[in-house]
GROMACS .gro file of C-alpha atoms in nm:
model
  513
    1UNK     CA    1   0.002   0.023  -0.023
    2UNK     CA    2   0.109   0.374  -0.115
    3UNK     CA    3   0.120   0.691   0.119
    4UNK     CA    4   0.192   1.027   0.044
    5UNK     CA    5   0.193   1.370   0.151
    6UNK     CA    6   0.036   1.673  -0.090
    7UNK     CA    7   0.057   2.009  -0.062
    8UNK     CA    8  -0.139   2.207  -0.256
    9UNK     CA    9  -0.078   2.604  -0.339
   10UNK     CA   10  -0.276   2.886  -0.466
   11UNK     CA   11  -0.681   2.956  -0.364
   12UNK     CA   12  -0.716   2.652  -0.184
   13UNK     CA   13  -0.871   2.809   0.123
   14UNK     CA   14  -1.264   2.903   0.188
   15UNK     CA   15  -1.349   2.802  -0.186
   16UNK     CA   16  -1.503   2.453  -0.075
   17UNK     CA   17  -1.120   2.309  -0.166
   18UNK     CA   18  -1.126   2.029   0.153
   19UNK     CA   19  -1.483   1.892   0.061
   20UNK     CA   20  -1.339   1.827  -0.253
   21UNK     CA   21  -1.062   1.650  -0.186
   22UNK     CA   22  -1.272   1.451   0.095
   23UNK     CA   23  -1.520   1.337  -0.174
   24UNK     CA   24  -1.212   1.324  -0.422
   25UNK     CA   25  -1.031   1.040  -0.239
   26UNK     CA   26  -1.381   0.864  -0.100
   27UNK     CA   27  -1.438   0.801  -0.460
   28UNK     CA   28  -1.126   0.626  -0.485
   29UNK     CA   29  -1.170   0.460  -0.146
   30UNK     CA   30  -0.841   0.642   0.012
   31UNK     CA   31  -0.825   0.711   0.327
   32UNK     CA   32  -0.605   0.927   0.549
   33UNK     CA   33  -0.679   1.316   0.627
   34UNK     CA   34  -0.719   1.696   0.469
   35UNK     CA   35  -0.642   2.035   0.653
   36UNK     CA   36  -0.531   2.396   0.621
   37UNK     CA   37  -0.202   2.377   0.708
   38UNK     CA   38  -0.122   2.755   0.773
   39UNK     CA   39  -0.106   2.881   0.382
   40UNK     CA   40  -0.148   2.565   0.202
   41UNK     CA   41  -0.357   2.247   0.218
   42UNK     CA   42  -0.189   1.928   0.360
   43UNK     CA   43  -0.373   1.615   0.233
   44UNK     CA   44  -0.255   1.278   0.367
   45UNK     CA   45  -0.336   0.981   0.178
   46UNK     CA   46  -0.309   0.573   0.188
   47UNK     CA   47  -0.448   0.334  -0.043
   48UNK     CA   48  -0.395   0.228  -0.448
   49UNK     CA   49  -0.562   0.498  -0.642
   50UNK     CA   50  -0.322   0.807  -0.534
   51UNK     CA   51  -0.147   0.851  -0.844
   52UNK     CA   52  -0.529   0.810  -0.984
   53UNK     CA   53  -0.602   1.136  -0.751
   54UNK     CA   54  -0.315   1.300  -0.788
   55UNK     CA   55  -0.378   1.322  -1.197
   56UNK     CA   56  -0.765   1.426  -1.117
   57UNK     CA   57  -0.676   1.646  -0.853
   58UNK     CA   58  -0.637   1.944  -1.081
   59UNK     CA   59  -0.937   1.871  -1.376
   60UNK     CA   60  -1.222   1.898  -1.085
   61UNK     CA   61  -1.159   2.179  -0.897
   62UNK     CA   62  -1.468   2.363  -0.723
   63UNK     CA   63  -1.539   2.681  -0.898
   64UNK     CA   64  -1.356   2.942  -0.760
   65UNK     CA   65  -1.005   2.727  -0.685
   66UNK     CA   66  -0.679   2.718  -0.826
   67UNK     CA   67  -0.444   2.557  -0.750
   68UNK     CA   68  -0.049   2.687  -0.844
   69UNK     CA   69   0.181   2.426  -0.732
   70UNK     CA   70   0.150   2.088  -0.568
   71UNK     CA   71   0.459   1.897  -0.406
   72UNK     CA   72   0.422   1.551  -0.334
   73UNK     CA   73   0.656   1.276  -0.060
   74UNK     CA   74   0.670   0.927  -0.040
   75UNK     CA   75   0.597   0.911   0.359
   76UNK     CA   76   0.497   0.585   0.564
   77UNK     CA   77   0.224   0.408   0.613
   78UNK     CA   78   0.040   0.476   0.936
   79UNK     CA   79  -0.336   0.292   0.891
   80UNK     CA   80  -0.573   0.509   0.871
   81UNK     CA   81  -0.914   0.336   0.866
   82UNK     CA   82  -1.077   0.623   0.716
   83UNK     CA   83  -1.055   0.916   0.524
   84UNK     CA   84  -1.165   1.262   0.695
   85UNK     CA   85  -1.121   1.675   0.711
   86UNK     CA   86  -0.923   1.750   1.006
   87UNK     CA   87  -0.899   2.104   1.163
   88UNK     CA   88  -0.659   2.355   1.054
   89UNK     CA   89  -0.314   2.459   1.204
   90UNK     CA   90  -0.088   2.764   1.137
   91UNK     CA   91   0.295   2.579   1.153
   92UNK     CA   92   0.324   2.668   0.808
   93UNK     CA   93   0.451   2.987   0.662
   94UNK     CA   94   0.438   3.003   0.272
   95UNK     CA   95   0.246   3.218   0.105
   96UNK     CA   96  -0.130   3.242   0.131
   97UNK     CA   97  -0.334   3.303  -0.173
   98UNK     CA   98  -0.707   3.435  -0.015
   99UNK     CA   99  -0.960   3.417  -0.362
  100UNK     CA  100  -1.131   3.784  -0.424
  101UNK     CA  101  -1.537   3.804  -0.325
  102UNK     CA  102  -1.720   3.687  -0.590
  103UNK     CA  103  -2.111   3.680  -0.681
  104UNK     CA  104  -2.356   3.496  -0.556
  105UNK     CA  105  -2.393   3.214  -0.675
  106UNK     CA  106  -2.726   3.071  -0.904
  107UNK     CA  107  -2.808   2.813  -0.615
  108UNK     CA  108  -2.821   3.071  -0.348
  109UNK     CA  109  -2.969   3.307  -0.620
  110UNK     CA  110  -3.278   3.037  -0.676
  111UNK     CA  111  -3.290   3.046  -0.210
  112UNK     CA  112  -3.353   3.376  -0.201
  113UNK     CA  113  -3.632   3.413  -0.433
  114UNK     CA  114  -3.774   3.067  -0.328
  115UNK     CA  115  -4.064   3.137  -0.049
  116UNK     CA  116  -4.045   2.774   0.015
  117UNK     CA  117  -3.682   2.765   0.079
  118UNK     CA  118  -3.540   2.919   0.486
  119UNK     CA  119  -3.327   3.152   0.320
  120UNK     CA  120  -3.624   3.374   0.098
  121UNK     CA  121  -3.513   3.727   0.107
  122UNK     CA  122  -3.199   3.728   0.257
  123UNK     CA  123  -3.011   3.975   0.220
  124UNK     CA  124  -2.652   3.780   0.301
  125UNK     CA  125  -2.699   3.416   0.139
  126UNK     CA  126  -2.414   3.272   0.051
  127UNK     CA  127  -2.235   2.914   0.017
  128UNK     CA  128  -1.873   2.816  -0.087
  129UNK     CA  129  -1.881   2.875  -0.419
  130UNK     CA  130  -1.979   3.213  -0.369
  131UNK     CA  131  -1.966   3.545  -0.100
  132UNK     CA  132  -1.763   3.755   0.032
  133UNK     CA  133  -1.360   3.659   0.094
  134UNK     CA  134  -1.115   3.896   0.121
  135UNK     CA  135  -1.360   4.180   0.269
  136UNK     CA  136  -1.402   3.991   0.551
  137UNK     CA  137  -1.095   3.766   0.621
  138UNK     CA  138  -0.837   3.919   0.946
  139UNK     CA  139  -0.563   3.633   0.892
  140UNK     CA  140  -0.490   3.285   0.814
  141UNK     CA  141  -0.520   3.025   0.813
  142UNK     CA  142  -0.929   3.113   0.658
  143UNK     CA  143  -1.143   3.017   0.923
  144UNK     CA  144  -1.471   3.160   1.093
  145UNK     CA  145  -1.306   3.303   1.357
  146UNK     CA  146  -1.065   3.435   1.149
  147UNK     CA  147  -1.306   3.626   0.986
  148UNK     CA  148  -1.586   3.954   1.064
  149UNK     CA  149  -1.847   3.667   1.054
  150UNK     CA  150  -1.719   3.530   1.364
  151UNK     CA  151  -1.918   3.778   1.514
  152UNK     CA  152  -2.251   3.562   1.424
  153UNK     CA  153  -2.241   3.234   1.568
  154UNK     CA  154  -2.435   2.990   1.356
  155UNK     CA  155  -2.743   2.855   1.429
  156UNK     CA  156  -2.819   2.457   1.464
  157UNK     CA  157  -2.951   2.458   1.109
  158UNK     CA  158  -2.671   2.618   1.002
  159UNK     CA  159  -2.415   2.475   1.191
  160UNK     CA  160  -2.535   2.120   1.066
  161UNK     CA  161  -2.498   2.229   0.682
  162UNK     CA  162  -2.157   2.338   0.783
  163UNK     CA  163  -2.043   2.055   0.931
  164UNK     CA  164  -2.132   1.818   0.665
  165UNK     CA  165  -1.855   1.783   0.415
  166UNK     CA  166  -2.080   1.701   0.139
  167UNK     CA  167  -2.301   2.010   0.191
  168UNK     CA  168  -2.229   2.280  -0.066
  169UNK     CA  169  -2.252   2.501   0.279
  170UNK     CA  170  -1.922   2.252   0.390
  171UNK     CA  171  -1.690   2.501   0.567
  172UNK     CA  172  -1.830   2.807   0.387
  173UNK     CA  173  -1.713   3.072   0.620
  174UNK     CA  174  -1.951   3.339   0.538
  175UNK     CA  175  -2.264   3.135   0.563
  176UNK     CA  176  -2.579   3.222   0.764
  177UNK     CA  177  -2.899   3.244   0.776
  178UNK     CA  178  -3.207   3.516   0.877
  179UNK     CA  179  -3.192   3.304   1.243
  180UNK     CA  180  -2.800   3.349   1.246
  181UNK     CA  181  -2.636   3.613   1.049
  182UNK     CA  182  -2.598   3.965   0.940
  183UNK     CA  183  -2.935   4.229   0.974
  184UNK     CA  184  -3.049   4.527   0.707
  185UNK     CA  185  -3.151   4.830   0.877
  186UNK     CA  186  -3.254   5.117   0.649
  187UNK     CA  187  -3.230   5.520   0.783
  188UNK     CA  188  -3.369   5.853   0.764
  189UNK     CA  189  -3.083   6.060   0.836
  190UNK     CA  190  -3.008   5.951   1.228
  191UNK     CA  191  -3.340   5.820   1.293
  192UNK     CA  192  -3.432   5.422   1.228
  193UNK     CA  193  -3.698   5.298   1.041
  194UNK     CA  194  -3.871   5.008   1.183
  195UNK     CA  195  -3.931   4.785   0.881
  196UNK     CA  196  -3.932   4.381   0.794
  197UNK     CA  197  -3.836   4.463   0.505
  198UNK     CA  198  -3.579   4.761   0.473
  199UNK     CA  199  -3.459   4.667   0.073
  200UNK     CA  200  -3.887   4.723   0.037
  201UNK     CA  201  -3.802   5.066   0.135
  202UNK     CA  202  -3.554   5.155  -0.010
  203UNK     CA  203  -3.676   5.035  -0.382
  204UNK     CA  204  -3.963   5.276  -0.266
  205UNK     CA  205  -3.784   5.554  -0.207
  206UNK     CA  206  -3.541   5.576  -0.519
  207UNK     CA  207  -3.861   5.516  -0.698
  208UNK     CA  208  -3.912   5.857  -0.536
  209UNK     CA  209  -3.664   6.040  -0.702
  210UNK     CA  210  -3.441   5.972  -0.322
  211UNK     CA  211  -3.068   5.945  -0.307
  212UNK     CA  212  -2.970   5.643  -0.080
  213UNK     CA  213  -2.633   5.578   0.112
  214UNK     CA  214  -2.643   5.160   0.077
  215UNK     CA  215  -2.342   4.940   0.278
  216UNK     CA  216  -2.255   4.657   0.089
  217UNK     CA  217  -2.004   4.369   0.042
  218UNK     CA  218  -1.693   4.574   0.049
  219UNK     CA  219  -1.801   4.948   0.032
  220UNK     CA  220  -2.106   5.154   0.016
  221UNK     CA  221  -2.228   5.289  -0.264
  222UNK     CA  222  -2.459   5.622  -0.380
  223UNK     CA  223  -2.788   5.497  -0.557
  224UNK     CA  224  -3.038   5.671  -0.740
  225UNK     CA  225  -3.264   5.571  -0.992
  226UNK     CA  226  -3.096   5.659  -1.347
  227UNK     CA  227  -3.419   5.726  -1.491
  228UNK     CA  228  -3.438   6.015  -1.316
  229UNK     CA  229  -3.265   6.316  -1.465
  230UNK     CA  230  -3.384   6.535  -1.116
  231UNK     CA  231  -3.204   6.271  -0.835
  232UNK     CA  232  -2.891   6.264  -1.104
  233UNK     CA  233  -2.840   6.619  -1.127
  234UNK     CA  234  -2.920   6.688  -0.762
  235UNK     CA  235  -2.678   6.388  -0.693
  236UNK     CA  236  -2.373   6.589  -0.906
  237UNK     CA  237  -2.447   6.937  -0.711
  238UNK     CA  238  -2.442   6.740  -0.315
  239UNK     CA  239  -2.087   6.574  -0.485
  240UNK     CA  240  -1.977   6.851  -0.637
  241UNK     CA  241  -1.908   6.572  -0.976
  242UNK     CA  242  -2.056   6.835  -1.179
  243UNK     CA  243  -1.957   6.671  -1.554
  244UNK     CA  244  -1.798   6.271  -1.437
  245UNK     CA  245  -1.980   5.950  -1.578
  246UNK     CA  246  -2.172   5.749  -1.309
  247UNK     CA  247  -2.141   5.420  -1.322
  248UNK     CA  248  -2.442   5.214  -1.398
  249UNK     CA  249  -2.605   4.868  -1.228
  250UNK     CA  250  -2.857   4.700  -1.428
  251UNK     CA  251  -3.118   4.397  -1.333
  252UNK     CA  252  -2.984   4.140  -1.582
  253UNK     CA  253  -2.801   4.124  -1.918
  254UNK     CA  254  -3.117   4.192  -2.148
  255UNK     CA  255  -3.143   4.513  -2.030
  256UNK     CA  256  -2.803   4.602  -2.032
  257UNK     CA  257  -2.845   4.475  -2.401
  258UNK     CA  258  -3.118   4.782  -2.465
  259UNK     CA  259  -2.871   5.043  -2.472
  260UNK     CA  260  -2.526   4.958  -2.477
  261UNK     CA  261  -2.325   4.718  -2.746
  262UNK     CA  262  -2.179   4.402  -2.643
  263UNK     CA  263  -1.899   4.208  -2.757
  264UNK     CA  264  -1.900   3.816  -2.679
  265UNK     CA  265  -1.564   3.901  -2.450
  266UNK     CA  266  -1.749   4.201  -2.298
  267UNK     CA  267  -2.039   3.948  -2.219
  268UNK     CA  268  -1.832   3.702  -2.049
  269UNK     CA  269  -1.676   3.910  -1.848
  270UNK     CA  270  -1.956   4.150  -1.719
  271UNK     CA  271  -2.150   3.808  -1.675
  272UNK     CA  272  -1.908   3.662  -1.485
  273UNK     CA  273  -1.869   3.568  -1.117
  274UNK     CA  274  -1.611   3.877  -1.043
  275UNK     CA  275  -1.821   4.097  -1.181
  276UNK     CA  276  -1.673   4.387  -1.218
  277UNK     CA  277  -1.805   4.708  -1.429
  278UNK     CA  278  -1.742   4.650  -1.751
  279UNK     CA  279  -1.686   5.051  -1.975
  280UNK     CA  280  -1.910   5.010  -2.274
  281UNK     CA  281  -1.988   5.217  -2.588
  282UNK     CA  282  -2.375   5.329  -2.580
  283UNK     CA  283  -2.636   5.151  -2.859
  284UNK     CA  284  -2.883   5.389  -3.074
  285UNK     CA  285  -3.154   5.284  -2.830
  286UNK     CA  286  -2.971   5.454  -2.489
  287UNK     CA  287  -3.254   5.642  -2.317
  288UNK     CA  288  -3.124   5.779  -2.015
  289UNK     CA  289  -3.058   6.130  -1.971
  290UNK     CA  290  -2.781   6.326  -2.085
  291UNK     CA  291  -2.656   6.375  -1.717
  292UNK     CA  292  -2.553   6.025  -1.602
  293UNK     CA  293  -2.272   6.004  -1.901
  294UNK     CA  294  -2.269   6.378  -2.038
  295UNK     CA  295  -2.082   6.402  -2.358
  296UNK     CA  296  -1.920   6.041  -2.371
  297UNK     CA  297  -2.012   5.737  -2.592
  298UNK     CA  298  -1.959   5.545  -2.356
  299UNK     CA  299  -2.087   5.430  -2.016
  300UNK     CA  300  -1.969   5.215  -1.712
  301UNK     CA  301  -2.234   4.952  -1.650
  302UNK     CA  302  -2.195   4.591  -1.441
  303UNK     CA  303  -2.476   4.326  -1.336
  304UNK     CA  304  -2.603   4.320  -0.944
  305UNK     CA  305  -2.341   4.069  -0.730
  306UNK     CA  306  -2.477   4.061  -0.370
  307UNK     CA  307  -2.818   3.898  -0.292
  308UNK     CA  308  -2.924   4.190  -0.182
  309UNK     CA  309  -2.809   4.427  -0.504
  310UNK     CA  310  -3.069   4.132  -0.646
  311UNK     CA  311  -3.324   4.153  -0.396
  312UNK     CA  312  -3.312   4.562  -0.379
  313UNK     CA  313  -3.448   4.509  -0.807
  314UNK     CA  314  -3.701   4.232  -0.736
  315UNK     CA  315  -3.891   4.478  -0.456
  316UNK     CA  316  -3.884   4.750  -0.700
  317UNK     CA  317  -4.003   4.806  -1.083
  318UNK     CA  318  -3.654   5.004  -1.197
  319UNK     CA  319  -3.426   4.833  -1.374
  320UNK     CA  320  -3.110   5.094  -1.415
  321UNK     CA  321  -3.001   5.276  -1.049
  322UNK     CA  322  -2.694   5.484  -1.023
  323UNK     CA  323  -2.439   5.304  -0.826
  324UNK     CA  324  -2.091   5.496  -0.696
  325UNK     CA  325  -1.910   5.473  -0.443
  326UNK     CA  326  -1.973   5.668  -0.108
  327UNK     CA  327  -1.689   5.931  -0.055
  328UNK     CA  328  -1.586   6.230  -0.032
  329UNK     CA  329  -1.322   6.412  -0.343
  330UNK     CA  330  -1.010   6.141  -0.368
  331UNK     CA  331  -1.081   5.963   0.015
  332UNK     CA  332  -1.145   5.626   0.044
  333UNK     CA  333  -1.507   5.472   0.019
  334UNK     CA  334  -1.695   5.480   0.336
  335UNK     CA  335  -1.703   5.134   0.560
  336UNK     CA  336  -1.883   5.204   0.884
  337UNK     CA  337  -2.188   5.286   0.972
  338UNK     CA  338  -2.080   5.570   1.154
  339UNK     CA  339  -1.990   5.721   0.889
  340UNK     CA  340  -2.262   5.638   0.631
  341UNK     CA  341  -2.487   5.780   0.920
  342UNK     CA  342  -2.285   6.071   0.891
  343UNK     CA  343  -2.366   6.111   0.523
  344UNK     CA  344  -2.593   6.488   0.584
  345UNK     CA  345  -2.654   6.696   0.284
  346UNK     CA  346  -2.590   6.367   0.017
  347UNK     CA  347  -2.772   6.143   0.121
  348UNK     CA  348  -3.127   6.157   0.190
  349UNK     CA  349  -3.123   5.732   0.319
  350UNK     CA  350  -2.940   5.468   0.432
  351UNK     CA  351  -2.938   5.098   0.405
  352UNK     CA  352  -2.658   4.994   0.590
  353UNK     CA  353  -2.625   4.577   0.828
  354UNK     CA  354  -2.423   4.516   1.115
  355UNK     CA  355  -2.174   4.263   0.936
  356UNK     CA  356  -1.835   4.466   0.935
  357UNK     CA  357  -1.559   4.497   0.655
  358UNK     CA  358  -1.243   4.433   0.692
  359UNK     CA  359  -1.062   4.516   0.422
  360UNK     CA  360  -1.229   4.802   0.196
  361UNK     CA  361  -1.277   4.753  -0.200
  362UNK     CA  362  -1.398   4.895  -0.444
  363UNK     CA  363  -1.575   4.797  -0.788
  364UNK     CA  364  -1.313   4.696  -1.042
  365UNK     CA  365  -1.332   4.869  -1.365
  366UNK     CA  366  -1.252   4.674  -1.697
  367UNK     CA  367  -1.292   4.802  -2.077
  368UNK     CA  368  -1.194   4.624  -2.389
  369UNK     CA  369  -0.958   4.791  -2.679
  370UNK     CA  370  -0.963   4.586  -2.987
  371UNK     CA  371  -1.151   4.306  -2.768
  372UNK     CA  372  -0.820   4.271  -2.528
  373UNK     CA  373  -0.941   4.322  -2.180
  374UNK     CA  374  -0.786   4.580  -2.015
  375UNK     CA  375  -0.788   4.695  -1.654
  376UNK     CA  376  -0.835   5.055  -1.545
  377UNK     CA  377  -0.928   4.960  -1.148
  378UNK     CA  378  -0.832   4.588  -0.992
  379UNK     CA  379  -0.974   4.578  -0.707
  380UNK     CA  380  -1.325   4.365  -0.636
  381UNK     CA  381  -1.336   4.034  -0.755
  382UNK     CA  382  -0.965   3.969  -0.884
  383UNK     CA  383  -0.775   4.129  -0.493
  384UNK     CA  384  -0.563   4.009  -0.342
  385UNK     CA  385  -0.571   3.700  -0.616
  386UNK     CA  386  -0.164   3.706  -0.789
  387UNK     CA  387  -0.008   3.699  -1.095
  388UNK     CA  388   0.315   3.582  -1.200
  389UNK     CA  389   0.617   3.823  -1.224
  390UNK     CA  390   0.787   3.675  -1.604
  391UNK     CA  391   1.114   3.781  -1.492
  392UNK     CA  392   1.315   3.677  -1.230
  393UNK     CA  393   1.360   3.842  -0.868
  394UNK     CA  394   1.614   3.677  -0.718
  395UNK     CA  395   1.413   3.553  -0.446
  396UNK     CA  396   1.358   3.894  -0.249
  397UNK     CA  397   1.048   4.019  -0.081
  398UNK     CA  398   0.956   4.317  -0.248
  399UNK     CA  399   0.726   4.582  -0.118
  400UNK     CA  400   0.592   4.846  -0.420
  401UNK     CA  401   0.442   5.176  -0.301
  402UNK     CA  402   0.350   5.323  -0.593
  403UNK     CA  403   0.300   5.694  -0.681
  404UNK     CA  404   0.039   5.937  -0.596
  405UNK     CA  405  -0.256   5.928  -0.754
  406UNK     CA  406  -0.490   5.603  -0.811
  407UNK     CA  407  -0.232   5.400  -0.628
  408UNK     CA  408  -0.249   5.074  -0.547
  409UNK     CA  409   0.053   4.865  -0.358
  410UNK     CA  410   0.218   4.528  -0.402
  411UNK     CA  411   0.429   4.278  -0.278
  412UNK     CA  412   0.615   4.056  -0.427
  413UNK     CA  413   0.759   3.670  -0.344
  414UNK     CA  414   0.882   3.362  -0.522
  415UNK     CA  415   0.819   3.522  -0.875
  416UNK     CA  416   0.500   3.647  -0.772
  417UNK     CA  417   0.244   3.965  -0.739
  418UNK     CA  418   0.009   4.036  -0.466
  419UNK     CA  419  -0.145   4.354  -0.611
  420UNK     CA  420  -0.349   4.588  -0.349
  421UNK     CA  421  -0.723   4.703  -0.354
  422UNK     CA  422  -0.762   5.020  -0.532
  423UNK     CA  423  -0.626   5.274  -0.249
  424UNK     CA  424  -0.678   5.600  -0.466
  425UNK     CA  425  -0.527   5.967  -0.411
  426UNK     CA  426  -0.222   5.926  -0.146
  427UNK     CA  427  -0.220   6.319  -0.127
  428UNK     CA  428  -0.511   6.331   0.142
  429UNK     CA  429  -0.410   6.203   0.446
  430UNK     CA  430  -0.720   5.961   0.564
  431UNK     CA  431  -0.637   5.765   0.214
  432UNK     CA  432  -0.257   5.737   0.320
  433UNK     CA  433  -0.394   5.584   0.614
  434UNK     CA  434  -0.612   5.358   0.473
  435UNK     CA  435  -0.309   5.243   0.250
  436UNK     CA  436  -0.108   5.226   0.555
  437UNK     CA  437  -0.387   4.957   0.708
  438UNK     CA  438  -0.422   4.797   0.389
  439UNK     CA  439  -0.058   4.675   0.333
  440UNK     CA  440  -0.085   4.559   0.755
  441UNK     CA  441  -0.386   4.374   0.628
  442UNK     CA  442  -0.206   4.267   0.303
  443UNK     CA  443   0.019   4.119   0.518
  444UNK     CA  444  -0.146   3.937   0.733
  445UNK     CA  445  -0.328   3.744   0.466
  446UNK     CA  446   0.006   3.657   0.289
  447UNK     CA  447   0.201   3.614   0.589
  448UNK     CA  448   0.467   3.768   0.393
  449UNK     CA  449   0.584   4.043   0.730
  450UNK     CA  450   0.947   4.098   0.604
  451UNK     CA  451   1.120   4.281   0.371
  452UNK     CA  452   1.401   4.322   0.151
  453UNK     CA  453   1.346   4.584  -0.039
  454UNK     CA  454   1.089   4.864  -0.046
  455UNK     CA  455   1.012   4.986  -0.408
  456UNK     CA  456   0.834   5.356  -0.471
  457UNK     CA  457   0.853   5.655  -0.724
  458UNK     CA  458   1.144   5.879  -0.781
  459UNK     CA  459   0.922   6.159  -0.643
  460UNK     CA  460   1.059   6.288  -0.380
  461UNK     CA  461   0.773   6.485  -0.243
  462UNK     CA  462   0.498   6.218  -0.259
  463UNK     CA  463   0.392   6.114   0.101
  464UNK     CA  464   0.407   5.733  -0.055
  465UNK     CA  465   0.771   5.771  -0.121
  466UNK     CA  466   0.804   5.924   0.232
  467UNK     CA  467   0.597   5.632   0.346
  468UNK     CA  468   0.842   5.409   0.185
  469UNK     CA  469   1.157   5.521   0.356
  470UNK     CA  470   0.938   5.522   0.690
  471UNK     CA  471   0.946   5.150   0.621
  472UNK     CA  472   1.240   5.136   0.504
  473UNK     CA  473   1.373   5.212   0.812
  474UNK     CA  474   1.151   4.984   0.996
  475UNK     CA  475   1.271   4.677   0.817
  476UNK     CA  476   1.612   4.796   0.793
  477UNK     CA  477   1.635   4.767   0.355
  478UNK     CA  478   1.662   4.990   0.059
  479UNK     CA  479   1.432   5.194  -0.080
  480UNK     CA  480   1.466   5.154  -0.453
  481UNK     CA  481   1.298   5.477  -0.656
  482UNK     CA  482   1.199   5.419  -0.964
  483UNK     CA  483   1.135   5.705  -1.271
  484UNK     CA  484   0.754   5.711  -1.362
  485UNK     CA  485   0.759   5.660  -1.647
  486UNK     CA  486   0.991   5.344  -1.671
  487UNK     CA  487   0.816   5.213  -1.408
  488UNK     CA  488   0.528   5.228  -1.683
  489UNK     CA  489   0.722   5.114  -1.947
  490UNK     CA  490   0.874   4.776  -1.726
  491UNK     CA  491   0.467   4.761  -1.645
  492UNK     CA  492   0.403   4.669  -2.021
  493UNK     CA  493   0.775   4.479  -2.070
  494UNK     CA  494   0.601   4.206  -1.805
  495UNK     CA  495   0.270   4.232  -1.911
  496UNK     CA  496   0.345   4.105  -2.265
  497UNK     CA  497   0.694   3.949  -2.188
  498UNK     CA  498   0.892   4.104  -2.466
  499UNK     CA  499   1.263   4.141  -2.416
  500UNK     CA  500   1.295   4.434  -2.639
  501UNK     CA  501   1.106   4.758  -2.663
  502UNK     CA  502   1.053   5.059  -2.779
  503UNK     CA  503   0.784   5.235  -2.523
  504UNK     CA  504   0.641   5.584  -2.580
  505UNK     CA  505   0.484   5.732  -2.208
  506UNK     CA  506   0.329   6.011  -2.218
  507UNK     CA  507   0.218   6.068  -1.860
  508UNK     CA  508   0.103   6.428  -1.725
  509UNK     CA  509   0.362   6.380  -1.361
  510UNK     CA  510   0.680   6.239  -1.368
  511UNK     CA  511   1.018   6.356  -1.102
  512UNK     CA  512   1.309   6.335  -1.405
  513UNK     CA  513   1.587   6.092  -1.364
   0.00000   0.00000   0.00000
């Protein structure tokens, strides 16, 4: 009889990976166990079909899971008489990969629309195939006790689902129901409106032309009726945003096709479980007020991605809402109930909930150029999933802080880059503090907290440059200034895997070399 230890690394936590391993091992009559081992999943197998297990392992993964590496090792036979899922351990010190937040799956969506289901109209429905991940996690291993869901102990019904390896909610850390999970409330100013259905009230008020702040998965939106010219102009006035286009959320793809042109790739992206905003060309049937996206031939569009979004459409009769980030210009999106309820003068009502957002995460924004995907903002749905660096970095741990405007940061280790969510303009104190918090969060999540070098913009007056030198002193490592236009050029070289390029980088800022 054979016995092997298998270590898998990648997006293998919080995605139904362990129950998948359990089902596969049972199907092949293998004994042993599986567990989260810090930042990898450890599988111990005994039996005759281990080679077949290894062959099938990467081919039948759950929807969100992704394997970056598989390491196998022959071990001594211990004589297990069953295959089990055992408790997590944090003794391993590899690099963690936490999945991004994922749009609600069809199974969970059907439940919230089924009057006979116990999760009917419940706005926080989730399972191992969908729901929040990055925005609710505090540290690894990814278990409920290390997330903001720890504040909501499971009821007996949810606990039963959570404990059954063959259930799609087995160790789904974000699962809950109306009896044990977060709840939504609606406020007018600081006064709560008593209601069994606050989402219905929100839908009604939007129909009346009101502006509503809506706390979601990774932040807060300001919502308004996208067909109401008066409401749009009022929102512009309150935000002091006279011309910049507003993104919209439509209830389904057929609705989007009424006013925008979509290619096959754009359809695949806007309907994917990442659900970004996609910049689309308006078509001849476009019938929104000019004030929505003034003077433009295109518009940013997304589809619903949380249960609450779907319920908002189900409870009303408007098929498209403005959904723009709730923040003052240049500052981070609001995530606490105190901040949201103090949005006096901007929103008329606030639809909030009592689950803490641990990692703020804006909507991602994508456009297609020559039918090729291009990120304008890489955030929800994609962060913190890493990508491969296509050149050697000499096994250094590097923290790169970026310039000053529209900033993201990144952490590099073992030729993998872990980009942050969208941070914003760090010439604002609140945004700079948000960046510091986000770096600390990313360090905890990836367990990369010792750096060999800090990279920053060459400009000496950027706050990110000053922050880089603070980190350089803290970690006693080199601070490397990178010329702004050169950084853009090198990024292209990595994207296109080219050894030689001629680049014209035309940018409005950049300290000369």
